[in-house]
mmCIF file of C-alpha atoms and ligand atoms in Angstrom:
data_model
loop_
_atom_site.group_PDB
_atom_site.id
_atom_site.type_symbol
_atom_site.label_atom_id
_atom_site.label_comp_id
_atom_site.label_asym_id
_atom_site.label_seq_id
_atom_site.Cartn_x
_atom_site.Cartn_y
_atom_site.Cartn_z
ATOM 1 C CA MET A 1 0.000 0.000 0.000
ATOM 2 C CA VAL A 2 1.166 3.504 -0.724
ATOM 3 C CA ALA A 3 0.606 5.837 2.193
ATOM 4 C CA THR A 4 -0.224 8.968 0.262
ATOM 5 C CA HIS A 5 -3.223 11.125 -0.526
ATOM 6 C CA ASN A 6 -1.339 12.975 -3.298
ATOM 7 C CA PRO A 7 -2.528 11.760 -6.747
ATOM 8 C CA GLY A 8 0.642 12.951 -8.550
ATOM 9 C CA LYS A 9 2.865 11.007 -6.195
ATOM 10 C CA LEU A 10 0.606 7.948 -6.237
ATOM 11 C CA ALA A 11 0.793 7.764 -10.043
ATOM 12 C CA GLU A 12 4.595 7.981 -9.948
ATOM 13 C CA MET A 13 4.917 5.422 -7.170
ATOM 14 C CA ARG A 14 2.685 2.982 -9.051
ATOM 15 C CA GLU A 15 4.893 3.332 -12.127
ATOM 16 C CA LEU A 16 8.015 2.849 -10.058
ATOM 17 C CA LEU A 17 6.647 -0.199 -8.210
ATOM 18 C CA ALA A 18 5.149 -1.973 -11.249
ATOM 19 C CA PRO A 19 8.482 -3.327 -12.619
ATOM 20 C CA HIS A 20 8.990 -5.028 -9.237
ATOM 21 C CA GLY A 21 5.639 -6.806 -9.460
ATOM 22 C CA VAL A 22 4.219 -4.761 -6.580
ATOM 23 C CA GLU A 23 0.671 -3.502 -6.961
ATOM 24 C CA ALA A 24 -0.277 -0.503 -4.917
ATOM 25 C CA ILE A 25 -3.451 0.861 -3.471
ATOM 26 C CA SER A 26 -3.421 4.237 -1.814
ATOM 27 C CA ALA A 27 -4.134 5.136 1.784
ATOM 28 C CA GLY A 28 -6.912 7.344 0.422
ATOM 29 C CA ASP A 29 -8.555 4.384 -1.372
ATOM 30 C CA LEU A 30 -8.463 2.392 1.867
ATOM 31 C CA GLY A 31 -10.172 5.245 3.676
ATOM 32 C CA LEU A 32 -7.211 5.796 6.017
ATOM 33 C CA GLY A 33 -6.724 9.237 7.523
ATOM 34 C CA GLU A 34 -3.651 11.379 6.939
ATOM 35 C CA PRO A 35 -1.396 11.443 10.000
ATOM 36 C CA GLU A 36 0.014 14.801 11.012
ATOM 37 C CA GLU A 37 3.524 15.269 9.640
ATOM 38 C CA THR A 38 5.178 16.391 12.843
ATOM 39 C CA GLY A 39 8.740 15.278 11.984
ATOM 40 C CA ASP A 40 11.567 17.762 11.424
ATOM 41 C CA SER A 41 13.046 15.921 8.420
ATOM 42 C CA PHE A 42 11.872 14.232 5.231
ATOM 43 C CA ARG A 43 12.971 10.897 6.678
ATOM 44 C CA ALA A 44 11.022 11.333 9.916
ATOM 45 C CA ASN A 45 7.830 12.324 8.087
ATOM 46 C CA ALA A 46 8.072 9.356 5.684
ATOM 47 C CA ALA A 47 8.365 7.034 8.678
ATOM 48 C CA ILE A 48 5.359 8.620 10.431
ATOM 49 C CA LYS A 49 3.185 8.082 7.328
ATOM 50 C CA ALA A 50 4.378 4.530 6.569
ATOM 51 C CA ILE A 51 4.138 3.282 10.155
ATOM 52 C CA ALA A 52 0.661 4.760 10.661
ATOM 53 C CA ALA A 53 -0.630 3.191 7.414
ATOM 54 C CA ALA A 54 0.954 -0.234 8.046
ATOM 55 C CA LYS A 55 -0.608 -0.375 11.499
ATOM 56 C CA ALA A 56 -4.022 0.826 10.366
ATOM 57 C CA ALA A 57 -4.305 -1.511 7.352
ATOM 58 C CA ASP A 58 -2.216 -4.429 8.621
ATOM 59 C CA LEU A 59 -0.342 -4.382 5.292
ATOM 60 C CA PRO A 60 3.200 -3.411 4.292
ATOM 61 C CA ALA A 61 3.110 0.314 3.526
ATOM 62 C CA PHE A 62 5.329 2.628 1.488
ATOM 63 C CA ALA A 63 5.499 6.315 2.116
ATOM 64 C CA ASP A 64 7.485 9.064 0.458
ATOM 65 C CA ASP A 65 8.135 12.410 2.024
ATOM 66 C CA SER A 66 9.598 14.782 -0.432
ATOM 67 C CA GLY A 67 10.081 18.408 -1.225
ATOM 68 C CA LEU A 68 12.065 21.140 -2.868
ATOM 69 C CA VAL A 69 15.127 22.588 -1.117
ATOM 70 C CA VAL A 70 16.202 26.005 -2.439
ATOM 71 C CA ASP A 71 19.750 26.956 -1.473
ATOM 72 C CA ALA A 72 19.298 30.752 -1.709
ATOM 73 C CA LEU A 73 16.242 30.467 0.559
ATOM 74 C CA ASP A 74 18.163 28.625 3.302
ATOM 75 C CA GLY A 75 16.529 25.333 2.326
ATOM 76 C CA ALA A 76 12.906 26.548 2.109
ATOM 77 C CA PRO A 77 10.293 25.354 1.361
ATOM 78 C CA GLY A 78 11.869 21.970 2.288
ATOM 79 C CA ILE A 79 9.582 19.823 4.439
ATOM 80 C CA TYR A 80 6.917 22.527 4.043
ATOM 81 C CA SER A 81 6.776 22.163 0.221
ATOM 82 C CA ALA A 82 3.190 20.872 0.185
ATOM 83 C CA ARG A 83 2.055 23.439 2.756
ATOM 84 C CA TRP A 84 3.366 26.376 0.689
ATOM 85 C CA ALA A 85 0.683 25.514 -1.878
ATOM 86 C CA GLY A 86 -2.062 25.974 0.722
ATOM 87 C CA ASP A 87 -5.271 24.023 1.211
ATOM 88 C CA ASN A 88 -6.279 24.437 -2.428
ATOM 89 C CA LYS A 89 -2.901 23.066 -3.604
ATOM 90 C CA ASP A 90 -2.065 26.120 -5.667
ATOM 91 C CA PHE A 91 1.456 25.423 -6.934
ATOM 92 C CA THR A 92 1.404 28.415 -9.264
ATOM 93 C CA ALA A 93 1.142 30.542 -6.125
ATOM 94 C CA ALA A 94 3.858 28.513 -4.363
ATOM 95 C CA MET A 95 6.242 28.855 -7.341
ATOM 96 C CA THR A 96 5.463 32.590 -7.568
ATOM 97 C CA ARG A 97 6.319 32.945 -3.871
ATOM 98 C CA ILE A 98 9.680 31.213 -4.428
ATOM 99 C CA GLU A 99 10.431 33.465 -7.393
ATOM 100 C CA ARG A 100 9.509 36.615 -5.422
ATOM 101 C CA LEU A 101 11.797 35.583 -2.544
ATOM 102 C CA LEU A 102 14.635 34.788 -4.965
ATOM 103 C CA GLN A 103 14.260 38.241 -6.568
ATOM 104 C CA GLU A 104 14.189 39.892 -3.114
ATOM 105 C CA ARG A 105 17.460 38.139 -2.282
ATOM 106 C CA GLY A 106 19.042 39.243 -5.567
ATOM 107 C CA ALA A 107 19.172 35.647 -6.783
ATOM 108 C CA ALA A 108 18.353 36.288 -10.431
ATOM 109 C CA ALA A 109 21.465 34.724 -12.013
ATOM 110 C CA PRO A 110 21.287 30.979 -12.735
ATOM 111 C CA ASP A 111 24.243 30.261 -10.439
ATOM 112 C CA ARG A 112 22.251 31.660 -7.467
ATOM 113 C CA ARG A 113 19.193 29.560 -8.286
ATOM 114 C CA SER A 114 20.364 26.060 -7.409
ATOM 115 C CA ALA A 115 17.868 23.733 -5.756
ATOM 116 C CA HIS A 116 17.312 20.058 -5.199
ATOM 117 C CA PHE A 117 14.398 17.736 -4.711
ATOM 118 C CA VAL A 118 14.619 15.175 -1.914
ATOM 119 C CA SER A 119 12.686 11.933 -1.618
ATOM 120 C CA ALA A 120 12.788 9.957 1.611
ATOM 121 C CA LEU A 121 11.132 6.562 1.277
ATOM 122 C CA CYS A 122 10.084 4.366 4.130
ATOM 123 C CA VAL A 123 8.623 0.872 3.992
ATOM 124 C CA ALA A 124 6.926 -0.234 7.185
ATOM 125 C CA TRP A 125 5.777 -3.790 7.898
ATOM 126 C CA PRO A 126 2.856 -4.500 10.194
ATOM 127 C CA ASP A 127 5.294 -6.081 12.693
ATOM 128 C CA GLY A 128 6.871 -2.649 13.144
ATOM 129 C CA HIS A 129 10.159 -3.102 11.274
ATOM 130 C CA ILE A 130 11.068 -0.405 8.738
ATOM 131 C CA GLU A 131 13.499 0.243 5.854
ATOM 132 C CA GLU A 132 14.487 3.794 4.939
ATOM 133 C CA VAL A 133 16.311 5.368 1.980
ATOM 134 C CA GLU A 134 16.799 8.918 0.766
ATOM 135 C CA ALA A 135 17.889 10.403 -2.579
ATOM 136 C CA ARG A 136 18.084 13.795 -4.261
ATOM 137 C CA ALA A 137 17.956 15.349 -7.726
ATOM 138 C CA ASP A 138 19.986 18.526 -8.309
ATOM 139 C CA GLY A 139 19.016 21.346 -10.612
ATOM 140 C CA THR A 140 18.301 25.042 -11.206
ATOM 141 C CA LEU A 141 15.057 26.992 -10.865
ATOM 142 C CA VAL A 142 13.787 28.685 -14.032
ATOM 143 C CA TRP A 143 11.276 31.497 -14.432
ATOM 144 C CA PRO A 144 8.688 31.503 -15.857
ATOM 145 C CA PRO A 145 7.673 27.882 -15.170
ATOM 146 C CA ARG A 146 7.789 25.619 -18.242
ATOM 147 C CA GLY A 147 5.601 22.650 -19.155
ATOM 148 C CA THR A 148 2.366 21.126 -17.968
ATOM 149 C CA ALA A 149 3.443 17.560 -17.197
ATOM 150 C CA GLY A 150 4.199 16.250 -13.722
ATOM 151 C CA PHE A 151 2.981 17.963 -10.574
ATOM 152 C CA GLY A 152 3.973 20.366 -7.826
ATOM 153 C CA TYR A 153 7.115 22.360 -8.540
ATOM 154 C CA ASP A 154 8.060 20.353 -11.685
ATOM 155 C CA PRO A 155 7.613 23.247 -14.184
ATOM 156 C CA MET A 156 10.202 25.357 -12.346
ATOM 157 C CA PHE A 157 12.841 22.645 -11.942
ATOM 158 C CA LEU A 158 15.532 22.148 -14.582
ATOM 159 C CA PRO A 159 17.558 19.070 -13.649
ATOM 160 C CA ASP A 160 21.333 19.385 -14.089
ATOM 161 C CA GLY A 161 22.563 18.273 -17.509
ATOM 162 C CA HIS A 162 19.147 18.702 -19.156
ATOM 163 C CA THR A 163 17.499 21.403 -21.285
ATOM 164 C CA ARG A 164 13.897 20.660 -20.325
ATOM 165 C CA THR A 165 12.228 21.063 -16.938
ATOM 166 C CA PHE A 166 10.552 18.150 -15.158
ATOM 167 C CA GLY A 167 7.284 19.811 -16.274
ATOM 168 C CA GLU A 168 8.325 19.372 -19.912
ATOM 169 C CA MET A 169 9.309 15.699 -19.546
ATOM 170 C CA THR A 170 7.186 12.584 -19.801
ATOM 171 C CA SER A 171 7.100 10.624 -16.569
ATOM 172 C CA VAL A 172 9.366 7.984 -18.142
ATOM 173 C CA GLU A 173 11.970 10.665 -18.897
ATOM 174 C CA LYS A 174 11.554 12.207 -15.452
ATOM 175 C CA HIS A 175 12.242 8.863 -13.770
ATOM 176 C CA GLY A 176 15.211 8.235 -16.112
ATOM 177 C CA LEU A 177 15.330 4.586 -15.170
ATOM 178 C CA PRO A 178 17.133 1.824 -17.158
ATOM 179 C CA PRO A 179 17.572 1.588 -20.096
ATOM 180 C CA LEU A 180 17.474 5.420 -20.192
ATOM 181 C CA GLY A 181 19.658 5.906 -17.148
ATOM 182 C CA LEU A 182 20.196 5.000 -13.530
ATOM 183 C CA GLY A 183 17.481 7.235 -12.145
ATOM 184 C CA LEU A 184 16.980 10.971 -12.731
ATOM 185 C CA SER A 185 14.263 12.116 -10.355
ATOM 186 C CA HIS A 186 14.777 12.031 -6.596
ATOM 187 C CA ARG A 187 11.909 9.521 -6.248
ATOM 188 C CA ALA A 188 13.256 7.198 -8.970
ATOM 189 C CA ARG A 189 16.728 7.314 -7.401
ATOM 190 C CA ALA A 190 15.313 6.497 -3.987
ATOM 191 C CA PHE A 191 13.380 3.574 -5.498
ATOM 192 C CA VAL A 192 16.570 2.216 -7.089
ATOM 193 C CA LYS A 193 18.142 2.198 -3.605
ATOM 194 C CA LEU A 194 15.083 0.655 -2.016
ATOM 195 C CA ALA A 195 14.861 -2.055 -4.669
ATOM 196 C CA GLU A 196 18.416 -3.074 -3.801
ATOM 197 C CA ILE A 197 17.402 -3.513 -0.169
ATOM 198 C CA CYS A 198 13.982 -5.084 -0.281
ATOM 199 C CA LEU A 199 11.981 -5.111 -3.499
ATOM 200 C CA ASP A 200 13.433 -7.882 -5.660
HETATM 201 P P1 IMP B 1 4.637 15.654 1.027
HETATM 202 O O1 IMP B 1 5.833 14.764 0.852
HETATM 203 O O2 IMP B 1 3.349 14.957 0.704
HETATM 204 O O3 IMP B 1 4.659 16.373 2.325
HETATM 205 O O4 IMP B 1 4.691 16.765 -0.095
HETATM 206 C C1 IMP B 1 5.804 17.021 -0.866
HETATM 207 C C2 IMP B 1 5.544 18.175 -1.804
HETATM 208 O O5 IMP B 1 6.816 18.441 -2.430
HETATM 209 C C3 IMP B 1 4.589 17.861 -2.920
HETATM 210 O O6 IMP B 1 3.279 18.239 -2.654
HETATM 211 C C4 IMP B 1 5.165 18.705 -4.050
HETATM 212 O O7 IMP B 1 4.754 19.995 -3.888
HETATM 213 C C5 IMP B 1 6.642 18.709 -3.796
HETATM 214 N N1 IMP B 1 7.270 17.656 -4.584
HETATM 215 C C6 IMP B 1 7.736 16.467 -4.152
HETATM 216 N N2 IMP B 1 8.189 15.732 -5.179
HETATM 217 C C7 IMP B 1 7.973 16.458 -6.284
HETATM 218 C C8 IMP B 1 8.213 16.210 -7.667
HETATM 219 O O8 IMP B 1 8.685 15.154 -8.108
HETATM 220 N N3 IMP B 1 7.868 17.209 -8.480
HETATM 221 C C9 IMP B 1 7.338 18.371 -8.064
HETATM 222 N N4 IMP B 1 7.068 18.645 -6.812
HETATM 223 C C10 IMP B 1 7.396 17.693 -5.914
#
């Protein structure tokens, strides 16, 4: 089971789990509530979500806690990435807020606009044991946002070594998994690590 209520993430996690023969249903589909993310790190919040879902459903549960870390903003929005979009999940507003803060800090030049996505993954078994991995994808923030694919902050994020933002890539390109590569997105890279530990 995938302990998420975020449809964009659920779709990606299904794609990433399918090659391992793992079928996923979401915490939302099972009618489970969303635990409060009270941790102070991506890793801690992933564990809170996975452990709560595994206990509630008596099934192994995956959770991802992820977000965008902007260097010139001292790491914001970080673990608050979802919250910056507000209750109506307005990522245009969240990206506009990042851009305004970058401009206020004089971070207009590309070399001041570095950022990375982080994905912390946790698998929790009903018996209470857990596995945890974390990975990142490095890039630069562009303005205006480009592309309509993906979700969240994808249209603003240009991964290093690429000319198109995550918002301009298909999900297959965004994951960058074999045979295309060894993992491009933070979530795909974390899944590669997790697969080594416990999926195959
Ligand atoms: P949470 O992990 O559910 O607390 O939320 C993480 C938030 O980070 C998401 O709602 C997105 O805003 C953002 N985020 C995480 N991964 C991605 C991604 O792959 N693309 C774009 N935004 C992302």
